PDB file of C-alpha atoms in Angstrom:
ATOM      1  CA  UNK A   1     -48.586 -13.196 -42.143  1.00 33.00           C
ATOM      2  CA  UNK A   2     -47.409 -13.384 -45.916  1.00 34.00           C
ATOM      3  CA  UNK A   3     -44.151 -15.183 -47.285  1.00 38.00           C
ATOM      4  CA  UNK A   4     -42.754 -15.411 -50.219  1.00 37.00           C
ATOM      5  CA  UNK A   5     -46.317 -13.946 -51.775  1.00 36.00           C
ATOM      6  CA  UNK A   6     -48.666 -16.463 -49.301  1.00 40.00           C
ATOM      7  CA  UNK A   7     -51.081 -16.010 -46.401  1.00 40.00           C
ATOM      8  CA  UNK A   8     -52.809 -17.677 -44.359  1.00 37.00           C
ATOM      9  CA  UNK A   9     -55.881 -16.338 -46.347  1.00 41.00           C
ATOM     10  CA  UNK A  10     -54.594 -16.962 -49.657  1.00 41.00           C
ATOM     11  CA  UNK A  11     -57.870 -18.119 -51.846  1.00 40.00           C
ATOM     12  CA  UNK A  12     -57.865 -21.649 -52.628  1.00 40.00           C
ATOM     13  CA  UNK A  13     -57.763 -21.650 -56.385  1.00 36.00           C
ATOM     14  CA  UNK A  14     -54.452 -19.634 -56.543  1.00 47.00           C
ATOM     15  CA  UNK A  15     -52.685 -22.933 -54.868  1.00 57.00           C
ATOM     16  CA  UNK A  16     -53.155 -24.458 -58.040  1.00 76.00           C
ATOM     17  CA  UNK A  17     -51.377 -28.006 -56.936  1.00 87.00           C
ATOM     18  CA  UNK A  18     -54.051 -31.513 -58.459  1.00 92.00           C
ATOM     19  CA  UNK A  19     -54.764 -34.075 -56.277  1.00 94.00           C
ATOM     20  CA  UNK A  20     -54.529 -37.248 -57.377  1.00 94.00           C
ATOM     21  CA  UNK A  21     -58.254 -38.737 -56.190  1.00 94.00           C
ATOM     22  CA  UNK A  22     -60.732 -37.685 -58.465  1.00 95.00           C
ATOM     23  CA  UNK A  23     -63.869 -38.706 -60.609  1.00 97.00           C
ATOM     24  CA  UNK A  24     -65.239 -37.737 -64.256  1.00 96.00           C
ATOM     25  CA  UNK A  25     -68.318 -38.481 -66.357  1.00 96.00           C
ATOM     26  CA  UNK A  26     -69.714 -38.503 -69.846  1.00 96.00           C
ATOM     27  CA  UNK A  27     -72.442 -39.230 -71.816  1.00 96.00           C
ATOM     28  CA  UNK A  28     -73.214 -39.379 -75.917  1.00 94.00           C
ATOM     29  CA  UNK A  29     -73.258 -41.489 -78.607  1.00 91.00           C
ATOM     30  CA  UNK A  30     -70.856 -43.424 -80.546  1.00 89.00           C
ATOM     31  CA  UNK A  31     -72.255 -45.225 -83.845  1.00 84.00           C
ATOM     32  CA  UNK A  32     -75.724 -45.354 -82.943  1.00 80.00           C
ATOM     33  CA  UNK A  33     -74.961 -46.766 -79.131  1.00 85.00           C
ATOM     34  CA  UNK A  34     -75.566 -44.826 -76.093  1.00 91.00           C
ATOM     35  CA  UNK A  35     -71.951 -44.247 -74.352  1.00 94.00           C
ATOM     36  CA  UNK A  36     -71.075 -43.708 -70.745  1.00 96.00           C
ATOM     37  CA  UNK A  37     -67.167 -42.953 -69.714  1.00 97.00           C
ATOM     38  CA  UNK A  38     -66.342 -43.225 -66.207  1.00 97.00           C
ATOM     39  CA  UNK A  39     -63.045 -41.978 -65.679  1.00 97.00           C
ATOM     40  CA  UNK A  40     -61.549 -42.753 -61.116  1.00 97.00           C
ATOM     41  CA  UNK A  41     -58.379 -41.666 -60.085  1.00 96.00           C
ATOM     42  CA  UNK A  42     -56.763 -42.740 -56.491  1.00 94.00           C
ATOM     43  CA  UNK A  43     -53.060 -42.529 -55.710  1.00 92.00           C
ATOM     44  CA  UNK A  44     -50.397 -44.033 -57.292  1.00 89.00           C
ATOM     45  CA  UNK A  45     -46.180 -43.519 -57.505  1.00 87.00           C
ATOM     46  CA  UNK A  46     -46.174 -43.236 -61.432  1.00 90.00           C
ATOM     47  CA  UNK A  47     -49.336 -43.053 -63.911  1.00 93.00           C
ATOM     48  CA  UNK A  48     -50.772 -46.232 -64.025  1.00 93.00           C
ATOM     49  CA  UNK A  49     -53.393 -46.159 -66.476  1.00 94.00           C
ATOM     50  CA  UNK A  50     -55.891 -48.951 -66.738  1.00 95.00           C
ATOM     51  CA  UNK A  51     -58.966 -49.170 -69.942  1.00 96.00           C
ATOM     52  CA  UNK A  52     -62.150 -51.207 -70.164  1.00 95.00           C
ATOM     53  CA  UNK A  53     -63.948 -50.868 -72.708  1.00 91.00           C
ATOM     54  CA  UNK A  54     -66.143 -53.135 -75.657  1.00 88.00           C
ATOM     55  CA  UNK A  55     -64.155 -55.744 -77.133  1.00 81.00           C
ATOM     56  CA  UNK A  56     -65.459 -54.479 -80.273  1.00 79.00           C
ATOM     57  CA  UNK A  57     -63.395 -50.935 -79.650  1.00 86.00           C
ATOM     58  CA  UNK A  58     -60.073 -52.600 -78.588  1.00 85.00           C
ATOM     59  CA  UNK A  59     -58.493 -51.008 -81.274  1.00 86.00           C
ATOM     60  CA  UNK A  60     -59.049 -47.571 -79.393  1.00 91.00           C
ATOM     61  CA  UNK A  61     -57.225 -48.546 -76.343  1.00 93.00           C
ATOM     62  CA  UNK A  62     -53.916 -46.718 -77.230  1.00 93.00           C
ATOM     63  CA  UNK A  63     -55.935 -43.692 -78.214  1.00 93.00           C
ATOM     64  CA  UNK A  64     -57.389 -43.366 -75.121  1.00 95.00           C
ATOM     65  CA  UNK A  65     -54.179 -43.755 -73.218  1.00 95.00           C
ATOM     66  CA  UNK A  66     -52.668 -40.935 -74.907  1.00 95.00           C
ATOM     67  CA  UNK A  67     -55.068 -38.569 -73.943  1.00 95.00           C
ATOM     68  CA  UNK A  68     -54.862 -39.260 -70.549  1.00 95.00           C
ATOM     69  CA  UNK A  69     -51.128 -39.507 -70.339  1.00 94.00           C
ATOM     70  CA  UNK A  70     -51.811 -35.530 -72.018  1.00 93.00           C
ATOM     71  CA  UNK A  71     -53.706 -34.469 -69.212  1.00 92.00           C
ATOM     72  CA  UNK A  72     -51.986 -36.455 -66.309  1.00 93.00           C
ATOM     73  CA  UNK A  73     -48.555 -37.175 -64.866  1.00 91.00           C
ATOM     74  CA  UNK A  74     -48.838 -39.406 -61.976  1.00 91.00           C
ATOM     75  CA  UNK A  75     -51.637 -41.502 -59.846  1.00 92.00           C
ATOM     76  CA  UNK A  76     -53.476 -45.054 -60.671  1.00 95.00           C
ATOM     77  CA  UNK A  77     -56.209 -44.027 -63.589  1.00 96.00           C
ATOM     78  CA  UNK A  78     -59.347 -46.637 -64.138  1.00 97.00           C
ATOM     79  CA  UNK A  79     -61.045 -45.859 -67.409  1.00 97.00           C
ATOM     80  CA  UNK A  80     -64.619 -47.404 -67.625  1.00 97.00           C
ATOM     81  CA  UNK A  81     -66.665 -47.357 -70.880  1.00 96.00           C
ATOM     82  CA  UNK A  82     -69.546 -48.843 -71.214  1.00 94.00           C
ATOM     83  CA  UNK A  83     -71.807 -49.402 -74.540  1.00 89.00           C
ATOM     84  CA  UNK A  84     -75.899 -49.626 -74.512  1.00 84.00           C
ATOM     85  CA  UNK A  85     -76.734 -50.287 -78.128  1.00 63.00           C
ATOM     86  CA  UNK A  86     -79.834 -48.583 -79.681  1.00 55.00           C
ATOM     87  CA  UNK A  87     -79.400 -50.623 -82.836  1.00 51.00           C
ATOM     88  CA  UNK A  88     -83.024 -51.898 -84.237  1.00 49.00           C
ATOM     89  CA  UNK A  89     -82.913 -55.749 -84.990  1.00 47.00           C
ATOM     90  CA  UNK A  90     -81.778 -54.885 -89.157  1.00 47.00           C
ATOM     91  CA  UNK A  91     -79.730 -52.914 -87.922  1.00 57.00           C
ATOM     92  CA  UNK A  92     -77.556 -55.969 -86.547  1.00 62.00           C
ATOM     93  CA  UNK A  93     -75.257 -58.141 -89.059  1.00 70.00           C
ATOM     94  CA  UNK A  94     -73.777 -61.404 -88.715  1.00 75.00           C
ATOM     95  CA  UNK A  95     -69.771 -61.427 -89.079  1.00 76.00           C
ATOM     96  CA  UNK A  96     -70.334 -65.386 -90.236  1.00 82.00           C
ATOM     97  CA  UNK A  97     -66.112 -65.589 -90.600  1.00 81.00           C
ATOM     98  CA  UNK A  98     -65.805 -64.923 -86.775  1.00 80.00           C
ATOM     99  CA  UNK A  99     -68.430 -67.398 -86.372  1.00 81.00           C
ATOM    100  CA  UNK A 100     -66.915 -70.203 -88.578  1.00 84.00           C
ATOM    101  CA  UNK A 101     -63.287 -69.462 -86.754  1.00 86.00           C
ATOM    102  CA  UNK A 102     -64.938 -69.344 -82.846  1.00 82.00           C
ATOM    103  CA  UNK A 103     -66.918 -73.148 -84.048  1.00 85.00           C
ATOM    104  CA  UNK A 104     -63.527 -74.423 -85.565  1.00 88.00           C
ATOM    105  CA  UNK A 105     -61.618 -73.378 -82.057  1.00 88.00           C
ATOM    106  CA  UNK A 106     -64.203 -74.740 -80.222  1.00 86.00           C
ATOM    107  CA  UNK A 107     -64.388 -78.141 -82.156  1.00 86.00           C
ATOM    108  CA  UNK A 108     -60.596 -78.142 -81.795  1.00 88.00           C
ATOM    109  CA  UNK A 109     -61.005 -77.831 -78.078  1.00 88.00           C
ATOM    110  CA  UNK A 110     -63.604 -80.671 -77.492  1.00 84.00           C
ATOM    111  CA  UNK A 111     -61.447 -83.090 -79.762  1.00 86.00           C
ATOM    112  CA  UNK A 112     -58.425 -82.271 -78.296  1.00 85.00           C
ATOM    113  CA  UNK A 113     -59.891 -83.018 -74.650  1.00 86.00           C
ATOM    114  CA  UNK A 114     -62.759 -85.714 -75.650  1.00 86.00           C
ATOM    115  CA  UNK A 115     -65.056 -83.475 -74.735  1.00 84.00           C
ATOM    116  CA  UNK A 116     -69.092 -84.803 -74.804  1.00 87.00           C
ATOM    117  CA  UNK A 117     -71.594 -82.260 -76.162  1.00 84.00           C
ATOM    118  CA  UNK A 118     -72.771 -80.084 -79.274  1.00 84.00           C
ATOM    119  CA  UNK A 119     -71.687 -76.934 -80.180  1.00 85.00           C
ATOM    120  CA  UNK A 120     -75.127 -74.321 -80.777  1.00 83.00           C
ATOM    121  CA  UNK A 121     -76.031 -71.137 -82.032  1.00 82.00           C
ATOM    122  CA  UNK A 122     -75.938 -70.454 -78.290  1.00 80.00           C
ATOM    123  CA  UNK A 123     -72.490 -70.824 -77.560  1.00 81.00           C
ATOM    124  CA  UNK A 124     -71.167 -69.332 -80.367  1.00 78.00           C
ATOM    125  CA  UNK A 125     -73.843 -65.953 -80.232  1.00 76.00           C
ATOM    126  CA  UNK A 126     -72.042 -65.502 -76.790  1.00 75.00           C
ATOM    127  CA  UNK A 127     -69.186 -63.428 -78.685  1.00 73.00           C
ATOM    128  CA  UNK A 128     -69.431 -60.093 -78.918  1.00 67.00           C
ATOM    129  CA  UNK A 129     -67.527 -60.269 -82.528  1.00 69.00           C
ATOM    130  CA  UNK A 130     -70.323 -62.637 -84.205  1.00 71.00           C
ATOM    131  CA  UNK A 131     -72.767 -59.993 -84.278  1.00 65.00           C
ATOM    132  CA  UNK A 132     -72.259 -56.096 -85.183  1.00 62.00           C
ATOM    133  CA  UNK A 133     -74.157 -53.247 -85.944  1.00 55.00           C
ATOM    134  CA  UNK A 134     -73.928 -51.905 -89.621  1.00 48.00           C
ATOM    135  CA  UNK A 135     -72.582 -48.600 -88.273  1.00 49.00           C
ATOM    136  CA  UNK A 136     -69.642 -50.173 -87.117  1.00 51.00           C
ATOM    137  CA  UNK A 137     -68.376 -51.809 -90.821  1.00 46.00           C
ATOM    138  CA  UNK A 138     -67.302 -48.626 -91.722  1.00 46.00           C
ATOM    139  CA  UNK A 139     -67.438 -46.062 -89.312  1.00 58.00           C
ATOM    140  CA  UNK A 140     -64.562 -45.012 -87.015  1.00 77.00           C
ATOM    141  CA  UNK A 141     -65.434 -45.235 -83.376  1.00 86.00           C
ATOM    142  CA  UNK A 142     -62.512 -43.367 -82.181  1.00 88.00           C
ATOM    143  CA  UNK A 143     -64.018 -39.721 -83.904  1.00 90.00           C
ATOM    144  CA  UNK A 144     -67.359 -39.587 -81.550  1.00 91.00           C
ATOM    145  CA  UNK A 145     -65.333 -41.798 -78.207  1.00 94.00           C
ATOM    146  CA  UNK A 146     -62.133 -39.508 -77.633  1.00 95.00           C
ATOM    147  CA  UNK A 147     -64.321 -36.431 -77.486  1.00 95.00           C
ATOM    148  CA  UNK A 148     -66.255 -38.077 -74.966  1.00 96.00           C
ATOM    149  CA  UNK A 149     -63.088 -39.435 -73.263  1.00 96.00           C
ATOM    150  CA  UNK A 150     -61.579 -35.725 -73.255  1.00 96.00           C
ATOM    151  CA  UNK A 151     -64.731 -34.169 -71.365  1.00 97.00           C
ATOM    152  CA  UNK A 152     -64.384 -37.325 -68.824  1.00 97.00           C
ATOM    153  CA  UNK A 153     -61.301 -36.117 -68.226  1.00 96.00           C
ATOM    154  CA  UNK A 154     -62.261 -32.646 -68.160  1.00 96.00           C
ATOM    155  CA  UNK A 155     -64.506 -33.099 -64.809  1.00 96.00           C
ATOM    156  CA  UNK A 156     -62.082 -34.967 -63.155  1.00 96.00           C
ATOM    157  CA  UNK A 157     -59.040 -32.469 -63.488  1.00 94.00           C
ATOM    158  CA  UNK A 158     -61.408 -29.878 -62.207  1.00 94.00           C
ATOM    159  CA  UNK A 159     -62.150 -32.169 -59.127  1.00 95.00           C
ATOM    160  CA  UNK A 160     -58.641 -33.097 -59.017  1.00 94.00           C
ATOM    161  CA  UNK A 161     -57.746 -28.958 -59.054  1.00 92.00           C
ATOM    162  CA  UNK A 162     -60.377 -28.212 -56.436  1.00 92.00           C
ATOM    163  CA  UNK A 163     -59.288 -30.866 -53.741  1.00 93.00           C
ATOM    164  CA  UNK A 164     -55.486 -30.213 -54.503  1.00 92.00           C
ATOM    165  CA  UNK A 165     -56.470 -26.400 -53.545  1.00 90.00           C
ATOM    166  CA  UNK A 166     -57.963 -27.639 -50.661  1.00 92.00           C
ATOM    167  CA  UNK A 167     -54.889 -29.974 -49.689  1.00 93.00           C
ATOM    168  CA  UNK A 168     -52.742 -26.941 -50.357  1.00 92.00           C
ATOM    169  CA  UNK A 169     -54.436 -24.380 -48.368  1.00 92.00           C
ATOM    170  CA  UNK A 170     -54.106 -26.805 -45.207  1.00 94.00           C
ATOM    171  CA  UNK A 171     -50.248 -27.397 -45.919  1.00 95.00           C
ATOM    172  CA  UNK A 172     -50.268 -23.635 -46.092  1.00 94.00           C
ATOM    173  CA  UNK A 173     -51.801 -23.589 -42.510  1.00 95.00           C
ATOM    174  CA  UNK A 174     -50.217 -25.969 -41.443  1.00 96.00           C
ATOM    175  CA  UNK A 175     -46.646 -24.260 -42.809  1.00 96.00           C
ATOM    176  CA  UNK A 176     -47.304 -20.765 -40.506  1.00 95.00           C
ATOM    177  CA  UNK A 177     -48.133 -23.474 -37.232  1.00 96.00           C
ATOM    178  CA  UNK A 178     -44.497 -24.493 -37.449  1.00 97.00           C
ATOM    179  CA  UNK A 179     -43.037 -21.285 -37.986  1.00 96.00           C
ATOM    180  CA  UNK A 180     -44.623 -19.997 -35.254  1.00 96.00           C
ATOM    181  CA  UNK A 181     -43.358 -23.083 -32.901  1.00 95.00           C
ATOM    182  CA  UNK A 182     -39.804 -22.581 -34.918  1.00 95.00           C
ATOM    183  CA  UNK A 183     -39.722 -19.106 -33.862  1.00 94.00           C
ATOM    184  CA  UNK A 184     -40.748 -20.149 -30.075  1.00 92.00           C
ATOM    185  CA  UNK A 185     -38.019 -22.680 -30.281  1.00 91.00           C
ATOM    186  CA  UNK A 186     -35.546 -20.381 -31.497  1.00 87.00           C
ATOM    187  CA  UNK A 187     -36.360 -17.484 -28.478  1.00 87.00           C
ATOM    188  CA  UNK A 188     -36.019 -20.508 -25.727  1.00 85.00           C
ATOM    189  CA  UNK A 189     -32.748 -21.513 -27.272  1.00 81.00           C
ATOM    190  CA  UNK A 190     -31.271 -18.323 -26.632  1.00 77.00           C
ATOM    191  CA  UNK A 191     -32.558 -18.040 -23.511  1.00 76.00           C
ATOM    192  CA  UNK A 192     -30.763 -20.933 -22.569  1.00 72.00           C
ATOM    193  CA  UNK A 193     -27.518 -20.702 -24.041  1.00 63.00           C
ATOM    194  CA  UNK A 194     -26.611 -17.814 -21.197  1.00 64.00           C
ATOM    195  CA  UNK A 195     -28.306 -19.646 -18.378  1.00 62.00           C
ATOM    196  CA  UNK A 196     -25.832 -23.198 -19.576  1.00 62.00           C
ATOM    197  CA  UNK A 197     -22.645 -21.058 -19.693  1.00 62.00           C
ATOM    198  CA  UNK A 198     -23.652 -19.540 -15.728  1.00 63.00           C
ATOM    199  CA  UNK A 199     -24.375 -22.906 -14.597  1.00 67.00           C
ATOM    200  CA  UNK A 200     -21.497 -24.926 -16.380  1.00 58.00           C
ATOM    201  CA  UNK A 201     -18.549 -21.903 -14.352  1.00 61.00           C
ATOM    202  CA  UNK A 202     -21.093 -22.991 -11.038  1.00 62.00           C
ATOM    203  CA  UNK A 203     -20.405 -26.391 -11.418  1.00 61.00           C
ATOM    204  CA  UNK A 204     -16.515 -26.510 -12.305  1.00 56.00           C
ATOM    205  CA  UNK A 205     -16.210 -23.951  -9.323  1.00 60.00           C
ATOM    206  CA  UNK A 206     -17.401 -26.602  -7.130  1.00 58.00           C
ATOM    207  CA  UNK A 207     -15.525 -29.439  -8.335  1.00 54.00           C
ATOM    208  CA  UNK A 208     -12.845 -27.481  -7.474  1.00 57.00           C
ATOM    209  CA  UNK A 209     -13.338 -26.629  -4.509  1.00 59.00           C
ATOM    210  CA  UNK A 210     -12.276 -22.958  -4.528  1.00 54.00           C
ATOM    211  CA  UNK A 211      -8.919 -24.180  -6.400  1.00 58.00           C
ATOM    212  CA  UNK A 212      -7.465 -22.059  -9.546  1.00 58.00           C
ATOM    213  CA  UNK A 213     -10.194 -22.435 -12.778  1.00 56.00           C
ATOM    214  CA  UNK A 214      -8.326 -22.994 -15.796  1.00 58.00           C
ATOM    215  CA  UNK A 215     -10.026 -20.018 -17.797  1.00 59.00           C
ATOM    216  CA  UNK A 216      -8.971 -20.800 -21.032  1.00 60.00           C
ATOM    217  CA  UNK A 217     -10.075 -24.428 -20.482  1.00 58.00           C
ATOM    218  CA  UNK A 218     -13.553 -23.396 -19.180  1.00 55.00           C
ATOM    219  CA  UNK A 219     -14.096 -20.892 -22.177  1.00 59.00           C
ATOM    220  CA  UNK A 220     -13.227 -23.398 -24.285  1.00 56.00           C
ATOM    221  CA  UNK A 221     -15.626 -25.803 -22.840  1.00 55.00           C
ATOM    222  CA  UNK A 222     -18.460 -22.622 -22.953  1.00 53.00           C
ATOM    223  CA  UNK A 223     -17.850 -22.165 -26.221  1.00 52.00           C
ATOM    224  CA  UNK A 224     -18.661 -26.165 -26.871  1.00 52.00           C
ATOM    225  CA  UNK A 225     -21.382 -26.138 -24.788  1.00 52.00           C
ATOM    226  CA  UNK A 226     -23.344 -23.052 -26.551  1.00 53.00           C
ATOM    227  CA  UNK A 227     -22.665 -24.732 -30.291  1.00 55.00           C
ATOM    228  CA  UNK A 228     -24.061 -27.718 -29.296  1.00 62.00           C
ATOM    229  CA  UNK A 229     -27.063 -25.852 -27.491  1.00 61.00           C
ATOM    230  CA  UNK A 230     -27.134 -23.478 -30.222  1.00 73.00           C
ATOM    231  CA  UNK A 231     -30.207 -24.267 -33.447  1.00 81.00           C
ATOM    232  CA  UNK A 232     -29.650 -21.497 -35.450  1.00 82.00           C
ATOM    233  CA  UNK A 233     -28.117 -23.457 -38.049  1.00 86.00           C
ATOM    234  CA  UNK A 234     -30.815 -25.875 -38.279  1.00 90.00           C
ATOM    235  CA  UNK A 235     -34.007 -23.064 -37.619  1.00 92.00           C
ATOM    236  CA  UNK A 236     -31.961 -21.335 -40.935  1.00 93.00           C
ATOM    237  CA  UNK A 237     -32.335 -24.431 -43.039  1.00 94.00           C
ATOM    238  CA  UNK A 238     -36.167 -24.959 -42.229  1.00 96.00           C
ATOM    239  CA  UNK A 239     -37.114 -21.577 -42.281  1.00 95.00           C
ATOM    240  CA  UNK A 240     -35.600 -22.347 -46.708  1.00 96.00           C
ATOM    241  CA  UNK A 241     -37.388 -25.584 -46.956  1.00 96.00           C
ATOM    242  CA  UNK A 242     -40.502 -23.850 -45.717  1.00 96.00           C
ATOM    243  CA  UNK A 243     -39.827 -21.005 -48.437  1.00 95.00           C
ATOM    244  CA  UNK A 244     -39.234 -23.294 -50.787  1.00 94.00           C
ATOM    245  CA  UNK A 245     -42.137 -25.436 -49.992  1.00 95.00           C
ATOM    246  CA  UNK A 246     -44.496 -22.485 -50.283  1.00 93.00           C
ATOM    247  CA  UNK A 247     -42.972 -21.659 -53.430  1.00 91.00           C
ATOM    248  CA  UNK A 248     -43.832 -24.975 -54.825  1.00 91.00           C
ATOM    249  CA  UNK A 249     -47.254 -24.968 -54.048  1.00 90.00           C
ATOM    250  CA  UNK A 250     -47.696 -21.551 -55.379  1.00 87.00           C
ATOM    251  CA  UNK A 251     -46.124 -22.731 -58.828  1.00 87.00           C
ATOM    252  CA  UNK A 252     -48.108 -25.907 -59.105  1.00 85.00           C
ATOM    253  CA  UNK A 253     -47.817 -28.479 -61.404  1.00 85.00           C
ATOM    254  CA  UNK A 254     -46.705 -32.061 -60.799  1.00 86.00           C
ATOM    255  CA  UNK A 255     -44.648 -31.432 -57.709  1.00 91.00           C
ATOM    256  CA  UNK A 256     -45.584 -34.314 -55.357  1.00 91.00           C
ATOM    257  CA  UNK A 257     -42.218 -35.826 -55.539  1.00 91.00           C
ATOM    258  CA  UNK A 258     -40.343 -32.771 -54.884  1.00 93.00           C
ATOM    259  CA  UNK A 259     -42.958 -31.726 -51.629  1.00 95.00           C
ATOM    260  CA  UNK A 260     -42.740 -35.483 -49.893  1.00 94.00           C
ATOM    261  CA  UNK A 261     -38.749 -34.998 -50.247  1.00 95.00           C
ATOM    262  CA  UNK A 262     -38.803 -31.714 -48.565  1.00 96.00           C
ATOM    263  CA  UNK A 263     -41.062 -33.030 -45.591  1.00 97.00           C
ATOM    264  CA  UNK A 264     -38.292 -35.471 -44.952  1.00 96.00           C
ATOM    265  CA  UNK A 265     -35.416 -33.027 -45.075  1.00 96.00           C
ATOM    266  CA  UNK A 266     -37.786 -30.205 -42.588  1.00 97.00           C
ATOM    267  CA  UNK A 267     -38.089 -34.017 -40.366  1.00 95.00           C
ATOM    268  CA  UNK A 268     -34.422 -33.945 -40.496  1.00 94.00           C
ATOM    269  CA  UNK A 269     -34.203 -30.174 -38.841  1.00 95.00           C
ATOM    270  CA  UNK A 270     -36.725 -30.567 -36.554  1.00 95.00           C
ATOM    271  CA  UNK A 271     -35.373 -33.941 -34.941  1.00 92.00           C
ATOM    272  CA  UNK A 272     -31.963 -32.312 -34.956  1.00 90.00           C
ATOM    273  CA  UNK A 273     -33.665 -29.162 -33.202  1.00 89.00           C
ATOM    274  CA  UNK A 274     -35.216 -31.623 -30.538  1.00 86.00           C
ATOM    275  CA  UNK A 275     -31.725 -33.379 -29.761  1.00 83.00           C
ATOM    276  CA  UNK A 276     -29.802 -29.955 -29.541  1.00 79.00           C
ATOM    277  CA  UNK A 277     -31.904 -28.723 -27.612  1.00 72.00           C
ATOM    278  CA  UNK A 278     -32.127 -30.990 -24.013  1.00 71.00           C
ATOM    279  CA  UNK A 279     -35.284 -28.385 -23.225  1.00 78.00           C
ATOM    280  CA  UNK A 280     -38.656 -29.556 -21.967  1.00 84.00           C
ATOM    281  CA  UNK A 281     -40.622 -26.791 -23.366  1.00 88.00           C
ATOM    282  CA  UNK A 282     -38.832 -27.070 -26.519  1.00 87.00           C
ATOM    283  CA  UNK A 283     -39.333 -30.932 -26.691  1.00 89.00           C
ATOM    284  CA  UNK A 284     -42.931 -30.171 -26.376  1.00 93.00           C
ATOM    285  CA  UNK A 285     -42.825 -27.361 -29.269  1.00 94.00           C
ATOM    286  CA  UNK A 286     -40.485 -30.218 -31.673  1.00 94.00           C
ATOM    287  CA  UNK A 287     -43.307 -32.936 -30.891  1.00 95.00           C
ATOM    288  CA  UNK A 288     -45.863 -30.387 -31.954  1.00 96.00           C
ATOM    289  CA  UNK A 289     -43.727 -29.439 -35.201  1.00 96.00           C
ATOM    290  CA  UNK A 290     -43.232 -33.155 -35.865  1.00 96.00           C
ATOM    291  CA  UNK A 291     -47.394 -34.039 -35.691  1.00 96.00           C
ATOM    292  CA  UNK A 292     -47.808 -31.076 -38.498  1.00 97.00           C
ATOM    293  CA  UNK A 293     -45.273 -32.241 -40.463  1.00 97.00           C
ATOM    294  CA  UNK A 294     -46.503 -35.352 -40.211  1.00 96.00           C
ATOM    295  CA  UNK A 295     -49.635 -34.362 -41.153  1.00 96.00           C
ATOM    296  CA  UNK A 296     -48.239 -32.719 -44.445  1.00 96.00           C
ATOM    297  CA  UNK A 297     -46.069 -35.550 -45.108  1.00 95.00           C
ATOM    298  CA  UNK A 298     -50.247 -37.646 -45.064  1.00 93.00           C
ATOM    299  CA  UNK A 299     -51.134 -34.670 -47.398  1.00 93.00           C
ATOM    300  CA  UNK A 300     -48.729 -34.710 -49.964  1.00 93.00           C
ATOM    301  CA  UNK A 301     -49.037 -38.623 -50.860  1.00 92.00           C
ATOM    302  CA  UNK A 302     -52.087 -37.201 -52.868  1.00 92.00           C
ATOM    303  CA  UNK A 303     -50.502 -35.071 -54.617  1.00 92.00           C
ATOM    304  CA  UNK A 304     -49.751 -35.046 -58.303  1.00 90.00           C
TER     305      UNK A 304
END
């Protein structure tokens, strides 16, 4: 079956909808120090990125941000970088005015709180910004980290793309399930419009007890009794948020807003279908509709 250019079959990577789990790597160097940049993604309402990096490479914190608000729109991002200096031993300096201004805040900590103790070369080598390698006086970090940043970033939109194909092609599945049961609904409803009218002139001929049937009254009654029997209405809304949602999936992008907002309004039509209709095999065919959409409605929280 194909709608609005979808099948069941469709290939995965032409649903091209991200998820917003995902995990990327890289590896190089950066000023003499070998580099590794974990980059997780997990769900989350806005983007919510968070950076770790050396204290030493602070500075590059809003850089790094920028490239991932570039790449992504929405979900909780954890950027880890971690530094494993190669630096030989002259390699190393000794920034002695970071040392001088951690011994003064430490001396200003002890007298403040009568503190016992000395303070030694071991306490104060405990900060990162005492010691630094000679390739860092001068050298930008940022030029050999973004790259590396970028190809993290890389691997994890291309397992973010992959999953959100797979997400999509189930939605899509799941999509042609509940047209099916829609059009099953839809077929009973008719059905049962005829046999209500019938049974509704049965029953007002026996209150009456053979007695003069106001006709006009009864059609008028009929007529109430097959709109409120009657789903058309709602089947013809679904049937457009189902187009609609197909649509969206086929045009991709950040459209996990828009898709959880349309689950709610096809939850809407269905639970109006199920009240309508006062049917047992249609009850059974809304409770099936309603554990799909369900379903989709789990599926599209991880969408971008």
């Amino acid at each position: 079956m194909i709608c609005n250019g979808l099948s069941v079959g469709t290939t995965l990577i032409s649903l091209m909808i991200k998820s917003m789990t995902g995990f990327g790597k890289a590896q190089g160097e950066v000023l003499g120090s070998t580099v590794t940049v974990e980059i997780k993604s997990v769900n989350g309402r806005y983007l919510e990125p968070s950076v770790r990096l050396p204290k030493e490479w602070a500075h590059i914190e809003q850089g790094i941000r920028e490239v991932i608000r570039d790449r992504i729109s929405r979900g909780s991002v954890n950027v880890f970088v971690r530094r494993e200096s190669t630096l030989a031993t002259d390699d190393v300096v000794v920034n002695i005015p970071a040392a001088e201004a951690y011994v003064a805040a430490l001396q200003s900590i002890q007298n403040e709180l009568n503190l016992p103790g000395t303070i030694g070369i071991e306490m104060v080598a405990r900060y990162d910004a005492v010691f630094r390698g000679v390739a860092d006086a001068d050298a930008d970090a940022s030029k050999e980290l973004l790259p590396l940043i970028t190809e993290a970033v890389d691997g994890l939109d291309v397992m973010r793309t992959n999953e959100g194909a797979v997400l999509a092609n189930d939605m899509v599945e799941r999509l042609e399930s509940i047209t099916t049961m829609l059009t099953r609904a839809e077929n009973l409803s008719a059905q049962r419009i005829p046999l209500e009218r019938e049974r509704l002139r049965e029953k007002v001929r026996q209150l009456m007890n053979d007695e003069a049937v106001d006709e006009q009254r009864l059609q008028l009654e009929i007529v109430l009794l097959s709109e409120k029997l009657d789903v058309s209405e709602e089947s013809v809304r679904l049937r457009s948020h189902i187009k609609h949602y197909r649509a969206d999936l086929e045009k991709g992008g950040a459209v996990g807003r828009r898709l959880n907002f349309l689950v709610q309004e096809m939850n809407r039509e269905v639970n109006t279908i199920g009240s309508k209709a006062a049917d047992a095999d249609i009850a059974l065919l809304v409770v099936g509709m309603k554990e799909e959409l369900e379903r989709i409605r789990e599926q599209v929280q991880n969408i971008e």
